Amino acid sequence: MTLAHHAAPPLQLAVNVLDAQSLLATFGTLGIAVVLFAETGLLIGFFLPGDSLLFTAGLLCASGSAGGSVHLSLGWVLVAAAAGALTGAQAGYLLGRRAGPALLKRTKSRKISEAADRAADILQRYGHAKAIVLARFLPVVRTVLNPLAGVLAVPARTFSLWQVVGGLVWTVGLVLAGYGLGASVPNVDRYLLPIIAVIVIVSLIPVGLELLRSRRSRGANGGA
């Protein structure tokens, strides 16, 4: 059984790139690697649904959760997810090292600019190792931190080690969490949309807390 067998379901005419289920139904396992590479390695991929994609892929690997339309191999999903996330982060870091600060200054996206500020704050507050791992679980921040680490000249060996640790914890953890739920709850595909909505909301909580903390900090500094 080959990767191609699982990676290339019949192509649909319309794809919603913001919908994990649509991406998986159209591109299968190969799509996981491409989406995660773009989200973690290219600034243009900040809007892609990494968290929900991983969790949904795990659900669709479990027996009885495919709803008769999509079924994926757990082994290949884990390989594709890890490959996309790890190579994407490394590519983002190398882009940052070579392009320098101009890479982030050229963007006109307010989300990316704000995420760059949060990523820089996280790097300073937690140190390189913790920041690189934590950023994997923060939407948008995980897109920006990798090139920013290159811009700030984080040692290549340090970045490579901890991006691998964080990337594996993030990808394997979310895929296995989805797989565990799909294997334990009968007909879980019926509740797929609410589950994905919960994942998206939960993944945004750390970002919201960081924004609230930053506003309070700015308010305190202004009052002082």
Tab-separated table of N, CA, C and O in Angstrom, residues 150-222:
chain	number	residue	atom	x	y	z
A	150	GLY	N	14.855	33.216	12.221
A	150	GLY	CA	15.968	33.397	11.297
A	150	GLY	C	16.450	34.833	11.259
A	150	GLY	O	17.651	35.115	11.248
A	151	VAL	N	15.489	35.765	11.253
A	151	VAL	CA	15.828	37.195	11.249
A	151	VAL	C	16.629	37.563	12.497
A	151	VAL	O	17.602	38.323	12.432
A	152	LEU	N	16.226	37.017	13.655
A	152	LEU	CA	16.877	37.333	14.923
A	152	LEU	C	18.121	36.480	15.176
A	152	LEU	O	18.708	36.552	16.258
A	153	ALA	N	18.507	35.691	14.181
A	153	ALA	CA	19.729	34.878	14.248
A	153	ALA	C	19.733	33.904	15.428
A	153	ALA	O	20.748	33.724	16.104
A	154	VAL	N	18.578	33.267	15.685
A	154	VAL	CA	18.552	32.168	16.646
A	154	VAL	C	19.487	31.081	16.114
A	154	VAL	O	19.431	30.748	14.926
A	155	PRO	N	20.382	30.525	16.942
A	155	PRO	CA	21.319	29.506	16.452
A	155	PRO	C	20.615	28.379	15.707
A	155	PRO	O	19.591	27.867	16.163
A	156	ALA	N	21.156	28.016	14.543
A	156	ALA	CA	20.506	27.022	13.684
A	156	ALA	C	20.307	25.690	14.393
A	156	ALA	O	19.262	25.049	14.254
A	157	ARG	N	21.290	25.272	15.164
A	157	ARG	CA	21.176	23.983	15.864
A	157	ARG	C	20.062	24.030	16.911
A	157	ARG	O	19.274	23.085	17.040
A	158	THR	N	19.984	25.138	17.645
A	158	THR	CA	18.928	25.296	18.662
A	158	THR	C	17.559	25.299	18.005
A	158	THR	O	16.628	24.616	18.457
A	159	PHE	N	17.413	26.073	16.931
A	159	PHE	CA	16.120	26.136	16.249
A	159	PHE	C	15.718	24.770	15.708
A	159	PHE	O	14.579	24.329	15.900
A	160	SER	N	16.636	24.091	15.031
A	160	SER	CA	16.321	22.796	14.419
A	160	SER	C	15.888	21.773	15.454
A	160	SER	O	14.918	21.034	15.253
A	161	LEU	N	16.605	21.724	16.575
A	161	LEU	CA	16.267	20.758	17.623
A	161	LEU	C	14.868	20.993	18.165
A	161	LEU	O	14.037	20.068	18.208
A	162	TRP	N	14.571	22.231	18.552
A	162	TRP	CA	13.310	22.496	19.228
A	162	TRP	C	12.126	22.611	18.279
A	162	TRP	O	10.981	22.354	18.677
A	163	GLN	N	12.371	22.955	17.019
A	163	GLN	CA	11.252	22.949	16.079
A	163	GLN	C	10.840	21.523	15.765
A	163	GLN	O	9.665	21.251	15.526
A	164	VAL	N	11.790	20.592	15.785
A	164	VAL	CA	11.454	19.175	15.592
A	164	VAL	C	10.648	18.662	16.786
A	164	VAL	O	9.624	17.986	16.623
A	165	VAL	N	11.102	18.999	18.001
A	165	VAL	CA	10.373	18.577	19.205
A	165	VAL	C	8.954	19.149	19.194
A	165	VAL	O	7.965	18.428	19.362
A	166	GLY	N	8.845	20.464	18.983
A	166	GLY	CA	7.526	21.087	18.972
A	166	GLY	C	6.655	20.587	17.838
A	166	GLY	O	5.454	20.358	18.018
A	167	GLY	N	7.248	20.403	16.660
A	167	GLY	CA	6.486	19.944	15.501
A	167	GLY	C	5.920	18.552	15.697
A	167	GLY	O	4.771	18.268	15.330
A	168	LEU	N	6.713	17.656	16.295
A	168	LEU	CA	6.239	16.291	16.520
A	168	LEU	C	5.162	16.247	17.606
A	168	LEU	O	4.176	15.526	17.474
A	169	VAL	N	5.350	17.014	18.676
A	169	VAL	CA	4.339	17.049	19.738
A	169	VAL	C	3.018	17.580	19.182
A	169	VAL	O	1.937	17.033	19.459
A	170	TRP	N	3.101	18.643	18.381
A	170	TRP	CA	1.899	19.267	17.822
A	170	TRP	C	1.185	18.335	16.859
A	170	TRP	O	-0.021	18.068	17.000
A	171	THR	N	1.904	17.830	15.846
A	171	THR	CA	1.263	17.022	14.812
A	171	THR	C	0.799	15.670	15.342
A	171	THR	O	-0.376	15.300	15.184
A	172	VAL	N	1.702	14.937	15.984
A	172	VAL	CA	1.343	13.601	16.477
A	172	VAL	C	0.263	13.700	17.555
A	172	VAL	O	-0.678	12.905	17.572
A	173	GLY	N	0.382	14.701	18.425
A	173	GLY	CA	-0.607	14.851	19.497
A	173	GLY	C	-2.005	15.097	18.975
A	173	GLY	O	-2.967	14.439	19.420
A	174	LEU	N	-2.156	16.026	18.036
A	174	LEU	CA	-3.492	16.348	17.521
A	174	LEU	C	-4.069	15.211	16.667
A	174	LEU	O	-5.263	14.917	16.745
A	175	VAL	N	-3.219	14.583	15.857
A	175	VAL	CA	-3.707	13.466	15.036
A	175	VAL	C	-4.169	12.314	15.919
A	175	VAL	O	-5.257	11.751	15.709
A	176	LEU	N	-3.376	11.964	16.920
A	176	LEU	CA	-3.756	10.852	17.802
A	176	LEU	C	-4.963	11.203	18.665
A	176	LEU	O	-5.771	10.330	18.997
A	177	ALA	N	-5.103	12.477	19.026
A	177	ALA	CA	-6.292	12.897	19.783
A	177	ALA	C	-7.547	12.702	18.933
A	177	ALA	O	-8.574	12.197	19.417
A	178	GLY	N	-7.475	13.099	17.667
A	178	GLY	CA	-8.603	12.883	16.764
A	178	GLY	C	-8.876	11.418	16.537
A	178	GLY	O	-10.040	10.979	16.521
A	179	TYR	N	-7.809	10.649	16.369
A	179	TYR	CA	-7.966	9.206	16.148
A	179	TYR	C	-8.602	8.540	17.372
A	179	TYR	O	-9.498	7.697	17.242
A	180	GLY	N	-8.140	8.925	18.570
A	180	GLY	CA	-8.692	8.344	19.787
A	180	GLY	C	-10.173	8.638	19.936
A	180	GLY	O	-10.965	7.775	20.314
A	181	LEU	N	-10.576	9.869	19.625
A	181	LEU	CA	-11.990	10.229	19.711
A	181	LEU	C	-12.802	9.466	18.679
A	181	LEU	O	-13.888	8.943	18.966
A	182	GLY	N	-12.270	9.394	17.454
A	182	GLY	CA	-12.995	8.701	16.392
A	182	GLY	C	-13.158	7.218	16.664
A	182	GLY	O	-14.171	6.611	16.298
A	183	ALA	N	-12.155	6.611	17.320
A	183	ALA	CA	-12.203	5.181	17.607
A	183	ALA	C	-13.111	4.861	18.792
A	183	ALA	O	-13.607	3.743	18.915
A	184	SER	N	-13.336	5.838	19.667
A	184	SER	CA	-14.101	5.569	20.887
A	184	SER	C	-15.550	6.025	20.813
A	184	SER	O	-16.384	5.552	21.590
A	185	VAL	N	-15.867	6.942	19.895
A	185	VAL	CA	-17.241	7.454	19.789
A	185	VAL	C	-17.873	6.961	18.487
A	185	VAL	O	-17.397	7.304	17.399
A	186	PRO	N	-18.926	6.167	18.545
A	186	PRO	CA	-19.576	5.677	17.324
A	186	PRO	C	-20.155	6.818	16.483
A	186	PRO	O	-20.711	7.778	17.028
A	187	ASN	N	-19.986	6.719	15.165
A	187	ASN	CA	-20.544	7.709	14.232
A	187	ASN	C	-20.139	9.145	14.590
A	187	ASN	O	-20.953	10.075	14.512
A	188	VAL	N	-18.879	9.305	14.976
A	188	VAL	CA	-18.417	10.633	15.405
A	188	VAL	C	-18.432	11.636	14.262
A	188	VAL	O	-18.450	12.847	14.482
A	189	ASP	N	-18.450	11.144	13.007
A	189	ASP	CA	-18.466	12.060	11.862
A	189	ASP	C	-19.713	12.934	11.838
A	189	ASP	O	-19.725	14.003	11.228
A	190	ARG	N	-20.784	12.503	12.512
A	190	ARG	CA	-22.007	13.309	12.575
A	190	ARG	C	-21.776	14.607	13.347
A	190	ARG	O	-22.490	15.590	13.158
A	191	TYR	N	-20.801	14.589	14.235
A	191	TYR	CA	-20.529	15.752	15.077
A	191	TYR	C	-19.252	16.476	14.642
A	191	TYR	O	-18.677	17.239	15.417
A	192	LEU	N	-18.822	16.224	13.412
A	192	LEU	CA	-17.540	16.741	12.953
A	192	LEU	C	-17.481	18.265	12.969
A	192	LEU	O	-16.512	18.857	13.443
A	193	LEU	N	-18.514	18.924	12.449
A	193	LEU	CA	-18.500	20.386	12.388
A	193	LEU	C	-18.446	21.032	13.776
A	193	LEU	O	-17.629	21.939	14.014
A	194	PRO	N	-19.277	20.602	14.745
A	194	PRO	CA	-19.153	21.171	16.094
A	194	PRO	C	-17.797	20.913	16.724
A	194	PRO	O	-17.249	21.774	17.413
A	195	ILE	N	-17.242	19.726	16.482
A	195	ILE	CA	-15.927	19.395	17.045
A	195	ILE	C	-14.861	20.320	16.481
A	195	ILE	O	-14.014	20.848	17.217
A	196	ILE	N	-14.892	20.544	15.168
A	196	ILE	CA	-13.913	21.430	14.536
A	196	ILE	C	-14.072	22.852	15.060
A	196	ILE	O	-13.083	23.554	15.300
A	197	ALA	N	-15.322	23.276	15.244
A	197	ALA	CA	-15.561	24.623	15.777
A	197	ALA	C	-14.950	24.774	17.173
A	197	ALA	O	-14.335	25.794	17.491
A	198	VAL	N	-15.095	23.741	17.995
A	198	VAL	CA	-14.505	23.778	19.337
A	198	VAL	C	-12.990	23.853	19.257
A	198	VAL	O	-12.343	24.604	20.005
A	199	ILE	N	-12.387	23.088	18.335
A	199	ILE	CA	-10.931	23.094	18.177
A	199	ILE	C	-10.442	24.480	17.794
A	199	ILE	O	-9.448	24.982	18.330
A	200	VAL	N	-11.135	25.094	16.850
A	200	VAL	CA	-10.744	26.440	16.405
A	200	VAL	C	-10.817	27.429	17.562
A	200	VAL	O	-9.908	28.237	17.778
A	201	ILE	N	-11.911	27.355	18.335
A	201	ILE	CA	-12.085	28.275	19.464
A	201	ILE	C	-10.997	28.062	20.510
A	201	ILE	O	-10.382	29.012	21.003
A	202	VAL	N	-10.743	26.787	20.836
A	202	VAL	CA	-9.713	26.475	21.831
A	202	VAL	C	-8.339	26.946	21.360
A	202	VAL	O	-7.538	27.472	22.144
A	203	SER	N	-8.047	26.764	20.070
A	203	SER	CA	-6.733	27.161	19.546
A	203	SER	C	-6.545	28.672	19.564
A	203	SER	O	-5.408	29.165	19.591
A	204	LEU	N	-7.663	29.414	19.560
A	204	LEU	CA	-7.584	30.880	19.582
A	204	LEU	C	-7.504	31.457	20.989
A	204	LEU	O	-7.176	32.633	21.166
A	205	ILE	N	-7.771	30.640	22.001
A	205	ILE	CA	-7.740	31.126	23.379
A	205	ILE	C	-6.361	31.665	23.770
A	205	ILE	O	-6.265	32.766	24.337
A	206	PRO	N	-5.261	30.937	23.484
A	206	PRO	CA	-3.939	31.487	23.846
A	206	PRO	C	-3.650	32.819	23.166
A	206	PRO	O	-3.052	33.711	23.768
A	207	VAL	N	-4.086	32.958	21.899
A	207	VAL	CA	-3.879	34.221	21.190
A	207	VAL	C	-4.658	35.339	21.872
A	207	VAL	O	-4.148	36.451	22.065
A	208	GLY	N	-5.913	35.049	22.250
A	208	GLY	CA	-6.723	36.050	22.931
A	208	GLY	C	-6.122	36.460	24.264
A	208	GLY	O	-6.115	37.645	24.620
A	209	LEU	N	-5.595	35.485	25.009
A	209	LEU	CA	-4.972	35.796	26.296
A	209	LEU	C	-3.737	36.661	26.117
A	209	LEU	O	-3.483	37.579	26.914
A	210	GLU	N	-2.954	36.362	25.069
A	210	GLU	CA	-1.764	37.170	24.797
A	210	GLU	C	-2.143	38.597	24.444
A	210	GLU	O	-1.511	39.555	24.885
A	211	LEU	N	-3.197	38.755	23.623
A	211	LEU	CA	-3.648	40.098	23.258
A	211	LEU	C	-4.135	40.866	24.482
A	211	LEU	O	-3.832	42.052	24.654
A	212	LEU	N	-4.895	40.181	25.341
A	212	LEU	CA	-5.404	40.826	26.555
A	212	LEU	C	-4.256	41.233	27.466
A	212	LEU	O	-4.245	42.339	28.022
A	213	ARG	N	-3.265	40.350	27.590
A	213	ARG	CA	-2.111	40.649	28.432
A	213	ARG	C	-1.327	41.831	27.880
A	213	ARG	O	-0.867	42.695	28.633
A	214	SER	N	-1.182	41.877	26.551
A	214	SER	CA	-0.447	42.980	25.931
A	214	SER	C	-1.167	44.308	26.134
A	214	SER	O	-0.545	45.327	26.415
A	215	ARG	N	-2.510	44.307	25.998
A	215	ARG	CA	-3.279	45.538	26.188
A	215	ARG	C	-3.181	46.026	27.629
A	215	ARG	O	-3.050	47.227	27.889
A	216	ARG	N	-3.260	45.092	28.582
A	216	ARG	CA	-3.144	45.468	29.982
A	216	ARG	C	-1.752	46.034	30.277
A	216	ARG	O	-1.618	46.993	31.045
A	217	SER	N	-0.737	45.404	29.651
A	217	SER	CA	0.629	45.877	29.851
A	217	SER	C	0.810	47.275	29.304
A	217	SER	O	1.406	48.139	29.944
A	218	ARG	N	0.248	47.532	28.080
A	218	ARG	CA	0.353	48.857	27.489
A	218	ARG	C	-0.421	49.879	28.318
A	218	ARG	O	0.009	51.018	28.483
A	219	GLY	N	-1.591	49.456	28.851
A	219	GLY	CA	-2.376	50.366	29.675
A	219	GLY	C	-1.652	50.727	30.954
A	219	GLY	O	-1.656	51.881	31.389
A	220	ALA	N	-0.993	49.732	31.569
A	220	ALA	CA	-0.253	49.982	32.798
A	220	ALA	C	0.920	50.914	32.540
A	220	ALA	O	1.197	51.816	33.317
A	221	ASN	N	1.612	50.686	31.425
A	221	ASN	CA	2.749	51.539	31.078
A	221	ASN	C	2.294	52.970	30.788
A	221	ASN	O	2.943	53.936	31.163
A	222	GLY	N	1.111	53.083	30.131
A	222	GLY	CA	0.588	54.401	29.831
A	222	GLY	C	0.190	55.148	31.092
A	222	GLY	O	0.436	56.333	31.251
